[in-house]
CSV table of C-alpha atoms in Angstrom, one decimal:
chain,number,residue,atom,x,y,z
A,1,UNK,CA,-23.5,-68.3,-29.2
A,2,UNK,CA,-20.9,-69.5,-26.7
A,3,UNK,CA,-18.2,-68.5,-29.4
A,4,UNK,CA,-19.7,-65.1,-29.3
A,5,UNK,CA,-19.6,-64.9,-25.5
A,6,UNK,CA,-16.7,-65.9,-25.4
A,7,UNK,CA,-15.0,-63.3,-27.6
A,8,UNK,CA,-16.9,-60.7,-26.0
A,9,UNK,CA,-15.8,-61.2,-22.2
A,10,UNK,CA,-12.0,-61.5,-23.8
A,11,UNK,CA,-12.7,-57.8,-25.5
A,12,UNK,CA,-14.0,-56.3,-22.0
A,13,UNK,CA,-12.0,-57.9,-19.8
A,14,UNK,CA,-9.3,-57.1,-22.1
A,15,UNK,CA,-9.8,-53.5,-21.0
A,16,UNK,CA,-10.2,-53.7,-17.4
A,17,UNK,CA,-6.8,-55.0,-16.8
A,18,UNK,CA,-5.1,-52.5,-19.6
A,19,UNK,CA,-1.9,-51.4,-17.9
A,20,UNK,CA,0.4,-48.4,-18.7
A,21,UNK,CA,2.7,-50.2,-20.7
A,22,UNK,CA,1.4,-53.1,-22.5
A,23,UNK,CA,3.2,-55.9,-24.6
A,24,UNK,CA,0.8,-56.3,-27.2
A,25,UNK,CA,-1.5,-53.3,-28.3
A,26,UNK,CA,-2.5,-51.9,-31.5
A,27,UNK,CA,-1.3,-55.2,-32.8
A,28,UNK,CA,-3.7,-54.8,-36.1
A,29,UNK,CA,-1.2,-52.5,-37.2
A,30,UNK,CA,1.4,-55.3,-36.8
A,31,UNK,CA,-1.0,-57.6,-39.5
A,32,UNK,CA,0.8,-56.3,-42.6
A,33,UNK,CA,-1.0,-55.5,-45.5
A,34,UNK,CA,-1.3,-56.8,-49.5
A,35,UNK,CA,-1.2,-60.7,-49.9
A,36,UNK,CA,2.6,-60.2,-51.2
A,37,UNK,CA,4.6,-59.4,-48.1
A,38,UNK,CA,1.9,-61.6,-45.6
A,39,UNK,CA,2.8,-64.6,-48.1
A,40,UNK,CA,6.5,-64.2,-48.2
A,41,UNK,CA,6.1,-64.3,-44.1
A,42,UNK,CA,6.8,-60.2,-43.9
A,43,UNK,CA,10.1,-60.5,-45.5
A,44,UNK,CA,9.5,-57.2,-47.8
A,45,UNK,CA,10.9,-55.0,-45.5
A,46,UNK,CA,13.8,-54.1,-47.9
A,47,UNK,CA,11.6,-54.8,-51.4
A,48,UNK,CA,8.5,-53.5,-50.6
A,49,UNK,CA,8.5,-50.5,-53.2
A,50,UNK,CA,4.7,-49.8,-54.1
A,51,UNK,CA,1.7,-48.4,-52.3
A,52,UNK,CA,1.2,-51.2,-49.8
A,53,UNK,CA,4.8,-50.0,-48.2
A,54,UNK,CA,3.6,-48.4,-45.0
A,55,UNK,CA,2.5,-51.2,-42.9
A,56,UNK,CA,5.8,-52.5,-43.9
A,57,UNK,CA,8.5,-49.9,-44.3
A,58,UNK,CA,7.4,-46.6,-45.7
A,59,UNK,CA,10.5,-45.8,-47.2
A,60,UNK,CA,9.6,-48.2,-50.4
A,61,UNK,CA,7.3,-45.7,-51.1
A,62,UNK,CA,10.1,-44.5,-53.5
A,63,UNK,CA,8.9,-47.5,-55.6
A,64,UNK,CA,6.3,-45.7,-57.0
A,65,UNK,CA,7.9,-43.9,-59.8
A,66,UNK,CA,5.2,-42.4,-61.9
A,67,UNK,CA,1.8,-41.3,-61.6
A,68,UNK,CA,-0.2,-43.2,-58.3
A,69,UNK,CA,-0.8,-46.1,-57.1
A,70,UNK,CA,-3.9,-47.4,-55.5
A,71,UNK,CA,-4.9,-50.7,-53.9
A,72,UNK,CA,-7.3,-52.4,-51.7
A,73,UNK,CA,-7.4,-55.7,-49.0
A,74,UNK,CA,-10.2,-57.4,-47.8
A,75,UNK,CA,-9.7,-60.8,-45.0
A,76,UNK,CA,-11.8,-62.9,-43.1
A,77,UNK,CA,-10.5,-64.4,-39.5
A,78,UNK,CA,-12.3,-66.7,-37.2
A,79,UNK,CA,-14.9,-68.2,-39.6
A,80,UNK,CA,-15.7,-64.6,-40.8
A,81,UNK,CA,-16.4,-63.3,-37.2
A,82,UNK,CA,-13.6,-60.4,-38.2
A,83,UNK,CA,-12.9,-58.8,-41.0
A,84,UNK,CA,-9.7,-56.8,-41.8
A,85,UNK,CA,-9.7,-54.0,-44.6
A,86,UNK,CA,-6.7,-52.2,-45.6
A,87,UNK,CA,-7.5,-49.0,-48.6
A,88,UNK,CA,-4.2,-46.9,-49.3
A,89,UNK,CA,-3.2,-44.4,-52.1
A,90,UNK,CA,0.4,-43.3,-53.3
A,91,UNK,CA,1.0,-40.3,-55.3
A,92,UNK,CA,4.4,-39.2,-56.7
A,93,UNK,CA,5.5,-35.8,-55.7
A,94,UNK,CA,8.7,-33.6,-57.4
A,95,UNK,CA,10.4,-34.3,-54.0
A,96,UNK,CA,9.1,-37.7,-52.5
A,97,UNK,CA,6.1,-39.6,-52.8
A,98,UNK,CA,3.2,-39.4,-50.5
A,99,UNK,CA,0.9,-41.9,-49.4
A,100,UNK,CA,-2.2,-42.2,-47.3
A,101,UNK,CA,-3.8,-45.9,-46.3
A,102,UNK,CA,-6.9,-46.4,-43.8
A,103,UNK,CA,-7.0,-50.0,-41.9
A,104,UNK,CA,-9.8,-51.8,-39.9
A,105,UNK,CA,-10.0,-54.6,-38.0
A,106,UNK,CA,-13.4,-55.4,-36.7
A,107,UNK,CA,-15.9,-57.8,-35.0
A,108,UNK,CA,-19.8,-57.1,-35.3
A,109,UNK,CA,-22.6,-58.6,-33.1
A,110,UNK,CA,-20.6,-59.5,-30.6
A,111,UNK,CA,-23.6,-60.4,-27.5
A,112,UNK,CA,-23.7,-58.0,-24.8
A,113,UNK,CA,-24.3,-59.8,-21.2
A,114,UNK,CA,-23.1,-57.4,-19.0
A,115,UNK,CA,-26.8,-56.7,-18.3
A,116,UNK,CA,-27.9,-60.5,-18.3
A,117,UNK,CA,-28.7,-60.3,-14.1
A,118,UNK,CA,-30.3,-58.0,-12.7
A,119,UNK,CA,-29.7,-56.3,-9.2
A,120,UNK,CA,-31.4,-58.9,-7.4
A,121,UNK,CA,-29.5,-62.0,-9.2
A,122,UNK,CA,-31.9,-62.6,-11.5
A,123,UNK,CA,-31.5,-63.5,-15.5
A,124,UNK,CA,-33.0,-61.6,-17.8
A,125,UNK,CA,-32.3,-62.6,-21.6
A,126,UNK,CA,-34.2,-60.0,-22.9
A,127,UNK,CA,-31.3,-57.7,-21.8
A,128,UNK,CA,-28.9,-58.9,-23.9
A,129,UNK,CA,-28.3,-56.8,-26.5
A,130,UNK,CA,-25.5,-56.6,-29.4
A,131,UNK,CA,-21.7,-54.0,-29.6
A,132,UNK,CA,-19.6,-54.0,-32.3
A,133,UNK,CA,-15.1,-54.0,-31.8
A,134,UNK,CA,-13.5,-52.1,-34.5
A,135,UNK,CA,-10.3,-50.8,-34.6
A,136,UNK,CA,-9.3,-48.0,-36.9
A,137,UNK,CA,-5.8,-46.4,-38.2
A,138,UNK,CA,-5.5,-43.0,-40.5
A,139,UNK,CA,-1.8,-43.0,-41.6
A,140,UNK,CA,-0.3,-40.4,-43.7
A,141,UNK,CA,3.4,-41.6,-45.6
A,142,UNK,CA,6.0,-39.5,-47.1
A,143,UNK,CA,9.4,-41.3,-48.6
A,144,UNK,CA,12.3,-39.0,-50.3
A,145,UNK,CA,16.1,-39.5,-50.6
A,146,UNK,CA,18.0,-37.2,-47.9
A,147,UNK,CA,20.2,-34.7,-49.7
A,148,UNK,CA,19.2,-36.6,-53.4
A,149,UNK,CA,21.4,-39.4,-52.3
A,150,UNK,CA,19.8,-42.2,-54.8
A,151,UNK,CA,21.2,-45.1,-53.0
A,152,UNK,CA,19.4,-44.4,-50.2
A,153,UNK,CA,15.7,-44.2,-49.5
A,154,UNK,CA,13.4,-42.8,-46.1
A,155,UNK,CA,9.8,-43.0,-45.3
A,156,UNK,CA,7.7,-42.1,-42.0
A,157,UNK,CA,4.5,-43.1,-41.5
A,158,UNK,CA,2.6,-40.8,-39.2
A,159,UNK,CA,-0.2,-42.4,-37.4
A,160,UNK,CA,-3.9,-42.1,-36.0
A,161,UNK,CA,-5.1,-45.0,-34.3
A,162,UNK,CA,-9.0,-44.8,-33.2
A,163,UNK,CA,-10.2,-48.2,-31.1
A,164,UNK,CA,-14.0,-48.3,-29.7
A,165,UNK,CA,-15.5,-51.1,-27.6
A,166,UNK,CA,-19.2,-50.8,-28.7
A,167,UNK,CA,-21.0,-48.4,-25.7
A,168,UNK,CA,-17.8,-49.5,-23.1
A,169,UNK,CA,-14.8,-47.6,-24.5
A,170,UNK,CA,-13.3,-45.6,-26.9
A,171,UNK,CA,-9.6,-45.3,-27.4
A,172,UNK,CA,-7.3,-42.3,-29.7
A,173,UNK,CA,-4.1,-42.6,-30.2
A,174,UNK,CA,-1.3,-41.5,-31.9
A,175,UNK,CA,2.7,-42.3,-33.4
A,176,UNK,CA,5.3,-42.3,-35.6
A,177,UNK,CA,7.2,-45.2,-37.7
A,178,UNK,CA,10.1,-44.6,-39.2
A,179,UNK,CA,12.1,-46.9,-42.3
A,180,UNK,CA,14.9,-46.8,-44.1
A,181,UNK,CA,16.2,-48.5,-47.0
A,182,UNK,CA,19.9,-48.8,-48.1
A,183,UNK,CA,20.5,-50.3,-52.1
A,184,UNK,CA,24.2,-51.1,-52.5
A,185,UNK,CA,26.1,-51.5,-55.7
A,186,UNK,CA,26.5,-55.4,-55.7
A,187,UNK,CA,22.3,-55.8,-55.6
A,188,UNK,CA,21.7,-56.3,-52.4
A,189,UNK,CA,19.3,-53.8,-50.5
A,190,UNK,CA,19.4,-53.1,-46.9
A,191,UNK,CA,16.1,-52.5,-44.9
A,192,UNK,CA,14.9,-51.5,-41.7
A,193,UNK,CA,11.8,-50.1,-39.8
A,194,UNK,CA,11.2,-48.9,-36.4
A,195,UNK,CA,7.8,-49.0,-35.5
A,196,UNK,CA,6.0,-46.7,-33.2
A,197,UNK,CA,9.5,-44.8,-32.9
A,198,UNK,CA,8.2,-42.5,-30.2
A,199,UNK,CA,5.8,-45.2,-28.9
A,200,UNK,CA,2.3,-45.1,-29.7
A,201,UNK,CA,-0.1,-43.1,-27.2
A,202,UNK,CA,-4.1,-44.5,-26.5
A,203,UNK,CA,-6.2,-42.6,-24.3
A,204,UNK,CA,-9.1,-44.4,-23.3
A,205,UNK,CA,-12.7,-43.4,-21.6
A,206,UNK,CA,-14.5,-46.1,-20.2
A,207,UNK,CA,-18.2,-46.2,-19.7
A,208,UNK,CA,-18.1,-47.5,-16.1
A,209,UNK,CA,-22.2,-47.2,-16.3
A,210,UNK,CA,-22.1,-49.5,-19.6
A,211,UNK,CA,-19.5,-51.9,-18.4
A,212,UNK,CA,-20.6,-52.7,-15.2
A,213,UNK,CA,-23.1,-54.8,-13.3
A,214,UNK,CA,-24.1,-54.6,-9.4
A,215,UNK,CA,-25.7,-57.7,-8.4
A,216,UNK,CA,-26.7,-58.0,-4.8
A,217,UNK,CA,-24.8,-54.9,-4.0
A,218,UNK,CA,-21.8,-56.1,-5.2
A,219,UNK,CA,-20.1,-54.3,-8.5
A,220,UNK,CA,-18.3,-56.5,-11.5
A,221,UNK,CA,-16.6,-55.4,-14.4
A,222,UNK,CA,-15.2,-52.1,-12.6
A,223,UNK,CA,-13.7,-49.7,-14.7
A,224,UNK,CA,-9.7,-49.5,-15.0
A,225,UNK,CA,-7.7,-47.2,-13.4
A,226,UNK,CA,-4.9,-46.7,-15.7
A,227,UNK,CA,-6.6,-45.2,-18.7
A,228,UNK,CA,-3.3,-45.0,-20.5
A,229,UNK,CA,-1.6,-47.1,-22.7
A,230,UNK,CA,1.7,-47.0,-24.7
A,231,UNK,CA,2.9,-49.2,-27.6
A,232,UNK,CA,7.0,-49.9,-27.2
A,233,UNK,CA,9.0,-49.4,-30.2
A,234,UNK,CA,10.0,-52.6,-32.3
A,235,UNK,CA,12.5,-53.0,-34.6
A,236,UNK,CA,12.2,-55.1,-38.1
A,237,UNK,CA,14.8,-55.6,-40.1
A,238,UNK,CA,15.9,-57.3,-43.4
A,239,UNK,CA,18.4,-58.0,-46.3
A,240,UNK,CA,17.2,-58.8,-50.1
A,241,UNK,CA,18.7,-59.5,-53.8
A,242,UNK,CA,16.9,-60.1,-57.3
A,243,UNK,CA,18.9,-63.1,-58.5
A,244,UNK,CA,17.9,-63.4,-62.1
A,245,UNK,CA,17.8,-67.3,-63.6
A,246,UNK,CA,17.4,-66.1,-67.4
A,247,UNK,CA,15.5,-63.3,-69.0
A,248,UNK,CA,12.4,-64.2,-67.6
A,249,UNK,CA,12.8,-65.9,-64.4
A,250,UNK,CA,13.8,-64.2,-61.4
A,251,UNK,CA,13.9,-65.2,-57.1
A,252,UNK,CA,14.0,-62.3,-54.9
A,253,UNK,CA,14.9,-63.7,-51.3
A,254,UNK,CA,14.8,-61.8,-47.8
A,255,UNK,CA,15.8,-62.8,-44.8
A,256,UNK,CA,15.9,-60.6,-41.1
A,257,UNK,CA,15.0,-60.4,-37.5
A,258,UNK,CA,12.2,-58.7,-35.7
A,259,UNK,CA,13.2,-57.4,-32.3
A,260,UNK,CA,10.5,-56.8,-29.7
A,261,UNK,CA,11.6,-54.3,-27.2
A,262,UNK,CA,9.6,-56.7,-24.5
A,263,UNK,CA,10.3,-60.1,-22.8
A,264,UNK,CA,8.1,-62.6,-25.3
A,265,UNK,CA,7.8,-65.9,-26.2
A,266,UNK,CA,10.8,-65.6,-29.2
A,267,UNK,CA,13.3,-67.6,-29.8
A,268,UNK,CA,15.9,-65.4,-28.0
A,269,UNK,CA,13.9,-63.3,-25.4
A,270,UNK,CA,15.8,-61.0,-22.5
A,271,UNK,CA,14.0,-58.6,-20.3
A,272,UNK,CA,15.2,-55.8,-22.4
A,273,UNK,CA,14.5,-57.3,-25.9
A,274,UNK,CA,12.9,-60.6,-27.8
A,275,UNK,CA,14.5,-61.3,-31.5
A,276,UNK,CA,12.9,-63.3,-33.7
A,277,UNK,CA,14.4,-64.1,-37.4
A,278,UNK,CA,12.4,-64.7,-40.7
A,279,UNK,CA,12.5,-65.3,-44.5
A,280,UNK,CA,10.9,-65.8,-47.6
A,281,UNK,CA,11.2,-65.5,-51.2
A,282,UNK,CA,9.2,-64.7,-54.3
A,283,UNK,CA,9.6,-66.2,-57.5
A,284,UNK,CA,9.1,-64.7,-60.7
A,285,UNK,CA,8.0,-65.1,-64.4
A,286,UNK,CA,8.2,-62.1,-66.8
A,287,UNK,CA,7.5,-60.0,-64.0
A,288,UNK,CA,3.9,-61.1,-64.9
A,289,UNK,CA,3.3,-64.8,-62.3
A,290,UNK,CA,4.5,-65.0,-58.8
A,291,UNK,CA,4.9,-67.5,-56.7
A,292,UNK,CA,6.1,-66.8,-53.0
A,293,UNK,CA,7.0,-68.6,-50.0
A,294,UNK,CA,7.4,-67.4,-46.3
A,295,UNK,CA,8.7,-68.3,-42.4
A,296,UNK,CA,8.0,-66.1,-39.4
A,297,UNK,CA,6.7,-66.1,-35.9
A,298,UNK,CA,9.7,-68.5,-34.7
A,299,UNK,CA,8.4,-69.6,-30.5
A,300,UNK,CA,9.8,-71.0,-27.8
A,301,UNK,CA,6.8,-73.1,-26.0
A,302,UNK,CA,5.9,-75.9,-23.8
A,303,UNK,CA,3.9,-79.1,-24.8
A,304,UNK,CA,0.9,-79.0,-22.5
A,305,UNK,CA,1.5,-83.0,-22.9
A,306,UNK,CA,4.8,-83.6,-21.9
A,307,UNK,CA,6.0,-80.4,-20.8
A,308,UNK,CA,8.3,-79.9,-22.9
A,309,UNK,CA,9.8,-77.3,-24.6
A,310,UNK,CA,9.9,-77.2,-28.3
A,311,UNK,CA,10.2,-74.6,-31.1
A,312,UNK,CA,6.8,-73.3,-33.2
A,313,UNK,CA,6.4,-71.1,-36.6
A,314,UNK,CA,4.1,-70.0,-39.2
A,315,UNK,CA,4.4,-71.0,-42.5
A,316,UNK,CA,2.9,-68.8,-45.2
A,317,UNK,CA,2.2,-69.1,-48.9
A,318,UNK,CA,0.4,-67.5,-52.1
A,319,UNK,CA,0.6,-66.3,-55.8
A,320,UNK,CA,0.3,-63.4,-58.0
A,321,UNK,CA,-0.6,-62.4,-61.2
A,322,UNK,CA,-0.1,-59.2,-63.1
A,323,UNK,CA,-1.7,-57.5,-66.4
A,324,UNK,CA,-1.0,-54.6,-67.7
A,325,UNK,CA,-0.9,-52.5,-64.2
A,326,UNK,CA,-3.3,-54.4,-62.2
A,327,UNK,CA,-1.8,-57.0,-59.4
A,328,UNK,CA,-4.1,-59.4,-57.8
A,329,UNK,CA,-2.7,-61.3,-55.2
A,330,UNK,CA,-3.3,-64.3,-52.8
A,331,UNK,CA,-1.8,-65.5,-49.7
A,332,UNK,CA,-2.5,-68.3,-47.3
A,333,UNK,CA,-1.1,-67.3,-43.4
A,334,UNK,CA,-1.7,-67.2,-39.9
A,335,UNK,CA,-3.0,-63.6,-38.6
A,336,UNK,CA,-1.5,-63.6,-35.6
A,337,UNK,CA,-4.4,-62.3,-33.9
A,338,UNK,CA,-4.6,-63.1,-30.1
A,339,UNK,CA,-1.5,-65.9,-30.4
A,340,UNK,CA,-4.5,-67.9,-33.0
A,341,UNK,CA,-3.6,-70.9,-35.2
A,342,UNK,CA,-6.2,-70.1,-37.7
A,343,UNK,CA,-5.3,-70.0,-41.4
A,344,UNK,CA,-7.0,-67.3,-43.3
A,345,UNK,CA,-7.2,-66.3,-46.8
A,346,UNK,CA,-5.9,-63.0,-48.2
A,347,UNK,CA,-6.5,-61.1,-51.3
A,348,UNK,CA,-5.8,-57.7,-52.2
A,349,UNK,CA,-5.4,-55.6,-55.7
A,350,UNK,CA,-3.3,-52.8,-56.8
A,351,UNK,CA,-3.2,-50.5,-59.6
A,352,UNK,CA,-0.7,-48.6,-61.0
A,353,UNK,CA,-1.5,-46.4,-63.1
A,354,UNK,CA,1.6,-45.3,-64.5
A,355,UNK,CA,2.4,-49.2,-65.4
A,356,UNK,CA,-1.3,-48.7,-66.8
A,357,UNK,CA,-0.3,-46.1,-69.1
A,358,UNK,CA,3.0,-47.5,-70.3
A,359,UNK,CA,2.1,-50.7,-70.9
């Protein structure tokens, strides 16, 4: 029960002091979907090529080469208090490909004791009652090569972002991301995404008769004046090569930087901009086993013992296996969610059906 209270106040006071500009929002989007790129640490944003491309660079959509390609993630955070669901389509098209994915992120039951005491200070648990967090993302993908230029591949993901706070608030917004990748001659491919290119827009209305509570005259919880909130651009970046061992082993490595146009807790962090690097690296058997490693989320923080500062990342892990053209994958990583050090488990499937067909 105290976990539950706990999360709830966090949610609603979350809201009360939203500002204009805000470091960290829609950060669900910023998850990643398909166990693949969350094991190799996000280091797919220049060899991402299927359906699952858009949360990490829509250009890869130009991956998918024949027919569609569907595919589905479920995950479990906080000792399955959230869940996180990620459904996404990819069709080929004479000119590009298109693709349409829907993600949630959401906590149900959350306790509701806003309305615990009463006007005259008194406790009443038969007021408390139960709201469910969920935010939701529509986002509609198209990938082509610019004046047929093969060597070269664009995707923009168009975005809108719906975030409701039981009976308290409800949030719409919108964006744009934009990704390019660049294949050279020699093998190596060039990647690069700018998320929320235009920054992202929420609107929010607040229930100021839900969310607050008068006691003795005096009112909690008022309701926020800025009702406005906009997600900066950041920048992710990376460089990849195959390197083949023999004819039936391969490693794929990618290593980059994500730049934060904010003052964070990275590595390198300015008032203008935070950059922080990563990598990872799959390895492959006959295209049909997988095995993948991953680095991200490099911090500068302080020892709460000592006081000292010292330098913190998130390892992440998982496998793959393939047959025919069905992919199930598995990966073992920090979400990321609200600066956690949780672990969670991630699976997710993918058909392609033109593999299907071939194969």
């Amino acid at each position: 029960m105290k976990k539950y209270f706990l999360l709830a106040f966090s949610l609603v006071f979350g809201i009360s002091q939203s500002q204009i500009i805000r470091k960290y929002s829609n950060e669900f989007l910023n998850i990643g979907a398909g166990a693949r790129g969350l094991a190799m640490g996000g280091a797919v944003i220049s060899n991402q090529d299927d359906v699952y491309s858009p949360m990490w660079n829509p250009a890869g959509l130009m991956g998918v080469e024949k027919d569609w390609q569907g595919a589905a993630m479920h995950a479990e955070y906080f000792e399955s208090i959230a869940k996180y669901d990620y459904l996404a389509y990819a069709k080929v098209l004479e000119t590009g490909v298109f693709g349409v994915s829907v993600v949630r992120l959401g906590v149900d039951n959350i306790l509701n004791t806003t309305q615990l005491i009463d006007t005259e200070g008194n406790i009443d648990y038969d007021k408390i009652t139960k709201f469910s967090q969920s935010d939701y993302a529509a986002i509609l993908s198209y990938a082509f090569n610019p004046g047929g230029n093969q060597k070269l591949d664009v995707g923009i993901n168009a975005k809108i972002v719906y975030r409701n706070v039981g009976k308290f608030a409800n949030g719409y917004g919108f964006g744009f991301d934009v990704g390019a990748i660049y294949k050279m001659d020699n093998g190596w491919k060039l990647g690069g995404m700018l998320r929320d290119a235009t920054t992202t827009v929420n609107f929010w209305s607040v229930n100021q008769k839900e969310l607050s509570t008068v006691v003795n005259g005096e009112e909690f919880n008022p309701a926020p004046k800025d009702k406005m909130e906009l997600t900066m651009p950041k920048l992710n970046a990376g460089v990849s090569k195959m390197f083949e061992i023999n004819s039936s082993v391969y490693v794929l490595p990618e290593a980059g930087i994500n730049v934060d146009f904010a003052k964070t807790a990275a590595l390198v962090s300015t008032d203008f901009a935070s950059l922080t690097p990563y990598a990872g690296a799959e390895l492959g058997y006959q295209k049909m086993i997988f095995v993948r490693l991953g680095v991200n989320r490099f911090q500068s923080i302080t020892d709460i013992e000592d006081l000292r500062r010292k330098v913190s990342f998130q390892p992440s892990a998982g496998i793959g296996i393939r047959y025919r053209g069905l992919t199930l994958d598995y990966a073992i990583t920090n979400s990321g969610i609200g600066g956690s050090n949780f672990y969670s488990n991630f699976f997710s499937l993918k058909l392609d059906i033109g593999q299907f067909r071939n194969d």
